Amino acid sequence: MKKKLFFYITLIVCLGLLGFFGMSVFITYFDNLKIAKDTVIETAEILANFYTEDTDLSSFVKAGTETRITVIARDGRVLADSYPLDVSEMENHLHRSEIQAALRSAPSPYVRRSESLRIDHIYYALKVDSGESYVFIRAAIPVVNVDAYMSQSLTILVIFLFVIAMICFIFIRNMINKILEPISLIGKKMWMLLNGKYKAESVTVGCDEIDIILKEFDDLGIILQDNMNILRDEKNKLDYILDNIGDGLFVADESGEIALINSAALDIFSVTPDIIHKNLNYLVNEKMLIGAVEDCVTGGKGALFEIVLNGSIFLVTVKRLPGTRLTMVVLSNVTENRENAKRREDFFANASHELKTPLTAIIGFNELAALNNKDENIRKYIDSIKRETERMLSLITDMLKLSELTTTHDVNPEPVQLAKTVNEAREALLPAIERKSITFDVTGDAVISAESGHIYELVKNLVENAVRYNEEKGGVSVKIEKEKNAVQLLVVDNGIGISPEEQNRIFERFYRVEKSRSPRNGGTGLGLSIVKHICTLYGWKLSLKSKLGVGTEVSVTFSS
Ligand code: ADP
């Protein structure tokens, strides 16, 4: 840049100087020529004034110092010449241009070659009366005189030109340095800024406007440097966090290219960091994942699903980053969770099975003992064993049902009449209903499609709770309502109700509001959990409204 600028400015200045030099030479030459012409005219005129018939020609022609003087007769013969020439030998001058011009009374200077001297001269002649006749008085200056003046002037001009060129050269170099200094200073500052090494230094270049710019650049640089440091720190922190979270994470831009990827994701997909800016297809060929990312990239639609990659199960979350067109994908390895859950379920099921057999035997032996024992004291213990073993059996039965529900994925639906199922459950609960003198009414009916055993479990658990957590002379009402595309079952009681804090937790396994009360009531803490699993299995909606001391309403919406 510096060299180019220097070259072009020097070129322009040199061309300017050469032009100026050429013009000067041209003007000076023609000035000198004009001066020479004026001199010959003036000399000829002065001599013409002094000339008389009696003039001594040999001394007359010597009057012009540097000028050649020639006196020519009217017939063209040369009478006298200031140059040491033999006039008798000289040619007739009558046809010389200057003589002809004088003859026409229109004298004018002429530049032409002297035949006798063989060099260019400026000639001027005047016709002067001489007694009865006339003569021509001619003045001439050799052009070489003009050229001699010129070469003198030229030398001065060349020296002048050289001096000017040198001054210009130094001036241009200083000027370019001066102009480029702030630019290279700003360039240096920008480099420092980009490399995080910016430090403000009050540099001035002696030009107010540029000094102001440098000062403002310094202020701006400090702010930018601070912001860049903050951003760099944030980025480092973010990179550190991203690389140290166990979940795989990558971000795709609007054209489906990978914009960001963390170490865990590189490991999951077995790729290297140069996957950045490459299309998603280079990362993975799992159709479900590619489809979900494309849906999110084009339509902003999020997704949550599981995929298996290299034998591991991943829970995949696909989301549009708020306020951007970027799609974020998080892959959480849930293989261990799933295996643990499976192990827990297996243990749950096995333990329940193992407990059920000896328990059934204990119940059988206890019944035998009851038959053979009439002693009131021993019967008290036998009744107590009966109560506890039955409770234990219902707990194990519930555990087995729950375990079966969590492992079941396929169902064999059949038409089930809801009101009939509710009445069957009511029959089973009749002792408790009568003991508490509870009013129980069923309204409406509908047929739904499900396994009858599942519907019975669902209805029985809801109705059992409505009776169990009710007061003496309370009321239970079961409503079956048909809606547009669904059937709704409502189990309403005016019992003890559930506080808002407990309402979210009562669907958890073994969760009981008052732990001491349920066993007494025959509860296991698994009833609502079974209901929830049945609803999840069929995709039905389960909801609960309750108020302490007022009652509870549980609804199930069976959607087809
Ligand atoms: P349990 O076998 O102990 O009844 P559930 O899972 O069926 O277990 O219910 C969990 C807890 O929710 C119960 O212990 C009880 O405190 C509360 N609950 C369930 N249904 C009702 C209801 N209709 N009214 C009041 N409390 C209820």
mmCIF file with all atom_site columns, N, CA and C in Angstrom, residues 412-447:
data_model
loop_
_atom_site.group_PDB
_atom_site.id
_atom_site.type_symbol
_atom_site.label_atom_id
_atom_site.label_alt_id
_atom_site.label_comp_id
_atom_site.label_asym_id
_atom_site.label_entity_id
_atom_site.label_seq_id
_atom_site.pdbx_PDB_ins_code
_atom_site.Cartn_x
_atom_site.Cartn_y
_atom_site.Cartn_z
_atom_site.occupancy
_atom_site.B_iso_or_equiv
_atom_site.pdbx_formal_charge
_atom_site.auth_seq_id
_atom_site.auth_comp_id
_atom_site.auth_asym_id
_atom_site.auth_atom_id
_atom_site.pdbx_PDB_model_num
ATOM 1   N N  . ASN A 1 412 ? -55.616 -56.702 24.796 1.00 0.00 ? 412 ASN A N  1
ATOM 2   C CA . ASN A 1 412 ? -56.624 -57.344 23.929 1.00 0.00 ? 412 ASN A CA 1
ATOM 3   C C  . ASN A 1 412 ? -57.992 -56.756 24.275 1.00 0.00 ? 412 ASN A C  1
ATOM 4   N N  . PRO A 1 413 ? -58.343 -55.642 23.656 1.00 0.00 ? 413 PRO A N  1
ATOM 5   C CA . PRO A 1 413 ? -59.597 -54.969 24.043 1.00 0.00 ? 413 PRO A CA 1
ATOM 6   C C  . PRO A 1 413 ? -60.845 -55.773 23.642 1.00 0.00 ? 413 PRO A C  1
ATOM 7   N N  . GLU A 1 414 ? -61.896 -55.552 24.433 1.00 0.00 ? 414 GLU A N  1
ATOM 8   C CA . GLU A 1 414 ? -63.202 -56.166 24.163 1.00 0.00 ? 414 GLU A CA 1
ATOM 9   C C  . GLU A 1 414 ? -64.251 -55.146 24.605 1.00 0.00 ? 414 GLU A C  1
ATOM 10  N N  . PRO A 1 415 ? -65.492 -55.230 24.138 1.00 0.00 ? 415 PRO A N  1
ATOM 11  C CA . PRO A 1 415 ? -66.500 -54.255 24.591 1.00 0.00 ? 415 PRO A CA 1
ATOM 12  C C  . PRO A 1 415 ? -66.840 -54.499 26.070 1.00 0.00 ? 415 PRO A C  1
ATOM 13  N N  . VAL A 1 416 ? -66.781 -53.422 26.838 1.00 0.00 ? 416 VAL A N  1
ATOM 14  C CA . VAL A 1 416 ? -67.067 -53.542 28.281 1.00 0.00 ? 416 VAL A CA 1
ATOM 15  C C  . VAL A 1 416 ? -68.165 -52.540 28.647 1.00 0.00 ? 416 VAL A C  1
ATOM 16  N N  . GLN A 1 417 ? -69.193 -53.048 29.342 1.00 0.00 ? 417 GLN A N  1
ATOM 17  C CA . GLN A 1 417 ? -70.295 -52.163 29.746 1.00 0.00 ? 417 GLN A CA 1
ATOM 18  C C  . GLN A 1 417 ? -69.942 -51.565 31.100 1.00 0.00 ? 417 GLN A C  1
ATOM 19  N N  . LEU A 1 418 ? -69.817 -50.253 31.137 1.00 0.00 ? 418 LEU A N  1
ATOM 20  C CA . LEU A 1 418 ? -69.283 -49.595 32.334 1.00 0.00 ? 418 LEU A CA 1
ATOM 21  C C  . LEU A 1 418 ? -70.182 -49.743 33.562 1.00 0.00 ? 418 LEU A C  1
ATOM 22  N N  . ALA A 1 419 ? -71.506 -49.506 33.399 1.00 0.00 ? 419 ALA A N  1
ATOM 23  C CA . ALA A 1 419 ? -72.421 -49.535 34.556 1.00 0.00 ? 419 ALA A CA 1
ATOM 24  C C  . ALA A 1 419 ? -72.388 -50.918 35.216 1.00 0.00 ? 419 ALA A C  1
ATOM 25  N N  . LYS A 1 420 ? -72.269 -51.965 34.365 1.00 0.00 ? 420 LYS A N  1
ATOM 26  C CA . LYS A 1 420 ? -72.225 -53.343 34.874 1.00 0.00 ? 420 LYS A CA 1
ATOM 27  C C  . LYS A 1 420 ? -70.968 -53.522 35.741 1.00 0.00 ? 420 LYS A C  1
ATOM 28  N N  . THR A 1 421 ? -69.837 -53.002 35.243 1.00 0.00 ? 421 THR A N  1
ATOM 29  C CA . THR A 1 421 ? -68.571 -53.117 35.986 1.00 0.00 ? 421 THR A CA 1
ATOM 30  C C  . THR A 1 421 ? -68.660 -52.362 37.311 1.00 0.00 ? 421 THR A C  1
ATOM 31  N N  . VAL A 1 422 ? -69.291 -51.173 37.286 1.00 0.00 ? 422 VAL A N  1
ATOM 32  C CA . VAL A 1 422 ? -69.423 -50.378 38.516 1.00 0.00 ? 422 VAL A CA 1
ATOM 33  C C  . VAL A 1 422 ? -70.257 -51.166 39.540 1.00 0.00 ? 422 VAL A C  1
ATOM 34  N N  . ASN A 1 423 ? -71.332 -51.799 39.053 1.00 0.00 ? 423 ASN A N  1
ATOM 35  C CA . ASN A 1 423 ? -72.190 -52.555 39.971 1.00 0.00 ? 423 ASN A CA 1
ATOM 36  C C  . ASN A 1 423 ? -71.464 -53.766 40.552 1.00 0.00 ? 423 ASN A C  1
ATOM 37  N N  . GLU A 1 424 ? -70.607 -54.402 39.728 1.00 0.00 ? 424 GLU A N  1
ATOM 38  C CA . GLU A 1 424 ? -69.816 -55.531 40.236 1.00 0.00 ? 424 GLU A CA 1
ATOM 39  C C  . GLU A 1 424 ? -68.894 -55.063 41.365 1.00 0.00 ? 424 GLU A C  1
ATOM 40  N N  . ALA A 1 425 ? -68.268 -53.917 41.164 1.00 0.00 ? 425 ALA A N  1
ATOM 41  C CA . ALA A 1 425 ? -67.368 -53.369 42.178 1.00 0.00 ? 425 ALA A CA 1
ATOM 42  C C  . ALA A 1 425 ? -68.155 -53.026 43.444 1.00 0.00 ? 425 ALA A C  1
ATOM 43  N N  . ARG A 1 426 ? -69.361 -52.491 43.227 1.00 0.00 ? 426 ARG A N  1
ATOM 44  C CA . ARG A 1 426 ? -70.211 -52.121 44.372 1.00 0.00 ? 426 ARG A CA 1
ATOM 45  C C  . ARG A 1 426 ? -70.568 -53.379 45.182 1.00 0.00 ? 426 ARG A C  1
ATOM 46  N N  . GLU A 1 427 ? -70.882 -54.466 44.456 1.00 0.00 ? 427 GLU A N  1
ATOM 47  C CA . GLU A 1 427 ? -71.218 -55.737 45.116 1.00 0.00 ? 427 GLU A CA 1
ATOM 48  C C  . GLU A 1 427 ? -70.071 -56.166 46.020 1.00 0.00 ? 427 GLU A C  1
ATOM 49  N N  . ALA A 1 428 ? -68.835 -56.060 45.459 1.00 0.00 ? 428 ALA A N  1
ATOM 50  C CA . ALA A 1 428 ? -67.657 -56.500 46.207 1.00 0.00 ? 428 ALA A CA 1
ATOM 51  C C  . ALA A 1 428 ? -67.447 -55.645 47.460 1.00 0.00 ? 428 ALA A C  1
ATOM 52  N N  . LEU A 1 429 ? -67.899 -54.374 47.362 1.00 0.00 ? 429 LEU A N  1
ATOM 53  C CA . LEU A 1 429 ? -67.662 -53.446 48.485 1.00 0.00 ? 429 LEU A CA 1
ATOM 54  C C  . LEU A 1 429 ? -68.866 -53.329 49.423 1.00 0.00 ? 429 LEU A C  1
ATOM 55  N N  . LEU A 1 430 ? -69.913 -54.122 49.123 1.00 0.00 ? 430 LEU A N  1
ATOM 56  C CA . LEU A 1 430 ? -71.162 -53.994 49.872 1.00 0.00 ? 430 LEU A CA 1
ATOM 57  C C  . LEU A 1 430 ? -70.989 -54.015 51.407 1.00 0.00 ? 430 LEU A C  1
ATOM 58  N N  . PRO A 1 431 ? -70.142 -54.945 51.952 1.00 0.00 ? 431 PRO A N  1
ATOM 59  C CA . PRO A 1 431 ? -69.996 -54.942 53.415 1.00 0.00 ? 431 PRO A CA 1
ATOM 60  C C  . PRO A 1 431 ? -69.557 -53.577 53.953 1.00 0.00 ? 431 PRO A C  1
ATOM 61  N N  . ALA A 1 432 ? -68.580 -52.980 53.289 1.00 0.00 ? 432 ALA A N  1
ATOM 62  C CA . ALA A 1 432 ? -68.079 -51.675 53.752 1.00 0.00 ? 432 ALA A CA 1
ATOM 63  C C  . ALA A 1 432 ? -69.142 -50.584 53.567 1.00 0.00 ? 432 ALA A C  1
ATOM 64  N N  . ILE A 1 433 ? -69.878 -50.656 52.428 1.00 0.00 ? 433 ILE A N  1
ATOM 65  C CA . ILE A 1 433 ? -70.904 -49.645 52.140 1.00 0.00 ? 433 ILE A CA 1
ATOM 66  C C  . ILE A 1 433 ? -72.002 -49.728 53.219 1.00 0.00 ? 433 ILE A C  1
ATOM 67  N N  . GLU A 1 434 ? -72.367 -50.931 53.529 1.00 0.00 ? 434 GLU A N  1
ATOM 68  C CA . GLU A 1 434 ? -73.440 -51.085 54.516 1.00 0.00 ? 434 GLU A CA 1
ATOM 69  C C  . GLU A 1 434 ? -72.955 -50.729 55.914 1.00 0.00 ? 434 GLU A C  1
ATOM 70  N N  . ARG A 1 435 ? -71.704 -51.119 56.202 1.00 0.00 ? 435 ARG A N  1
ATOM 71  C CA . ARG A 1 435 ? -71.170 -50.808 57.543 1.00 0.00 ? 435 ARG A CA 1
ATOM 72  C C  . ARG A 1 435 ? -71.167 -49.305 57.794 1.00 0.00 ? 435 ARG A C  1
ATOM 73  N N  . LYS A 1 436 ? -70.881 -48.550 56.751 1.00 0.00 ? 436 LYS A N  1
ATOM 74  C CA . LYS A 1 436 ? -70.799 -47.083 56.916 1.00 0.00 ? 436 LYS A CA 1
ATOM 75  C C  . LYS A 1 436 ? -72.114 -46.391 56.555 1.00 0.00 ? 436 LYS A C  1
ATOM 76  N N  . SER A 1 437 ? -73.126 -47.188 56.162 1.00 0.00 ? 437 SER A N  1
ATOM 77  C CA . SER A 1 437 ? -74.440 -46.662 55.734 1.00 0.00 ? 437 SER A CA 1
ATOM 78  C C  . SER A 1 437 ? -74.263 -45.585 54.644 1.00 0.00 ? 437 SER A C  1
ATOM 79  N N  . ILE A 1 438 ? -73.483 -45.932 53.655 1.00 0.00 ? 438 ILE A N  1
ATOM 80  C CA . ILE A 1 438 ? -73.199 -44.973 52.573 1.00 0.00 ? 438 ILE A CA 1
ATOM 81  C C  . ILE A 1 438 ? -74.216 -45.138 51.451 1.00 0.00 ? 438 ILE A C  1
ATOM 82  N N  . THR A 1 439 ? -74.710 -43.995 50.940 1.00 0.00 ? 439 THR A N  1
ATOM 83  C CA . THR A 1 439 ? -75.618 -44.079 49.791 1.00 0.00 ? 439 THR A CA 1
ATOM 84  C C  . THR A 1 439 ? -74.757 -44.168 48.525 1.00 0.00 ? 439 THR A C  1
ATOM 85  N N  . PHE A 1 440 ? -75.119 -45.033 47.633 1.00 0.00 ? 440 PHE A N  1
ATOM 86  C CA . PHE A 1 440 ? -74.305 -45.279 46.434 1.00 0.00 ? 440 PHE A CA 1
ATOM 87  C C  . PHE A 1 440 ? -75.204 -45.263 45.209 1.00 0.00 ? 440 PHE A C  1
ATOM 88  N N  . ASP A 1 441 ? -75.033 -44.327 44.316 1.00 0.00 ? 441 ASP A N  1
ATOM 89  C CA . ASP A 1 441 ? -75.878 -44.347 43.121 1.00 0.00 ? 441 ASP A CA 1
ATOM 90  C C  . ASP A 1 441 ? -75.047 -44.289 41.836 1.00 0.00 ? 441 ASP A C  1
ATOM 91  N N  . VAL A 1 442 ? -75.584 -44.946 40.807 1.00 0.00 ? 442 VAL A N  1
ATOM 92  C CA . VAL A 1 442 ? -74.893 -45.016 39.515 1.00 0.00 ? 442 VAL A CA 1
ATOM 93  C C  . VAL A 1 442 ? -75.832 -44.434 38.463 1.00 0.00 ? 442 VAL A C  1
ATOM 94  N N  . THR A 1 443 ? -75.339 -43.466 37.667 1.00 0.00 ? 443 THR A N  1
ATOM 95  C CA . THR A 1 443 ? -76.170 -42.905 36.593 1.00 0.00 ? 443 THR A CA 1
ATOM 96  C C  . THR A 1 443 ? -75.436 -43.047 35.260 1.00 0.00 ? 443 THR A C  1
ATOM 97  N N  . GLY A 1 444 ? -76.216 -43.279 34.193 1.00 0.00 ? 444 GLY A N  1
ATOM 98  C CA . GLY A 1 444 ? -75.674 -43.366 32.843 1.00 0.00 ? 444 GLY A CA 1
ATOM 99  C C  . GLY A 1 444 ? -75.002 -44.707 32.576 1.00 0.00 ? 444 GLY A C  1
ATOM 100 N N  . ASP A 1 445 ? -74.707 -44.910 31.315 1.00 0.00 ? 445 ASP A N  1
ATOM 101 C CA . ASP A 1 445 ? -74.000 -46.142 30.942 1.00 0.00 ? 445 ASP A CA 1
ATOM 102 C C  . ASP A 1 445 ? -73.349 -45.932 29.569 1.00 0.00 ? 445 ASP A C  1
ATOM 103 N N  . ALA A 1 446 ? -72.331 -46.690 29.308 1.00 0.00 ? 446 ALA A N  1
ATOM 104 C CA . ALA A 1 446 ? -71.674 -46.632 27.991 1.00 0.00 ? 446 ALA A CA 1
ATOM 105 C C  . ALA A 1 446 ? -70.828 -47.883 27.821 1.00 0.00 ? 446 ALA A C  1
ATOM 106 N N  . VAL A 1 447 ? -70.581 -48.214 26.569 1.00 0.00 ? 447 VAL A N  1
ATOM 107 C CA . VAL A 1 447 ? -69.711 -49.368 26.297 1.00 0.00 ? 447 VAL A CA 1
ATOM 108 C C  . VAL A 1 447 ? -68.361 -48.825 25.827 1.00 0.00 ? 447 VAL A C  1
#
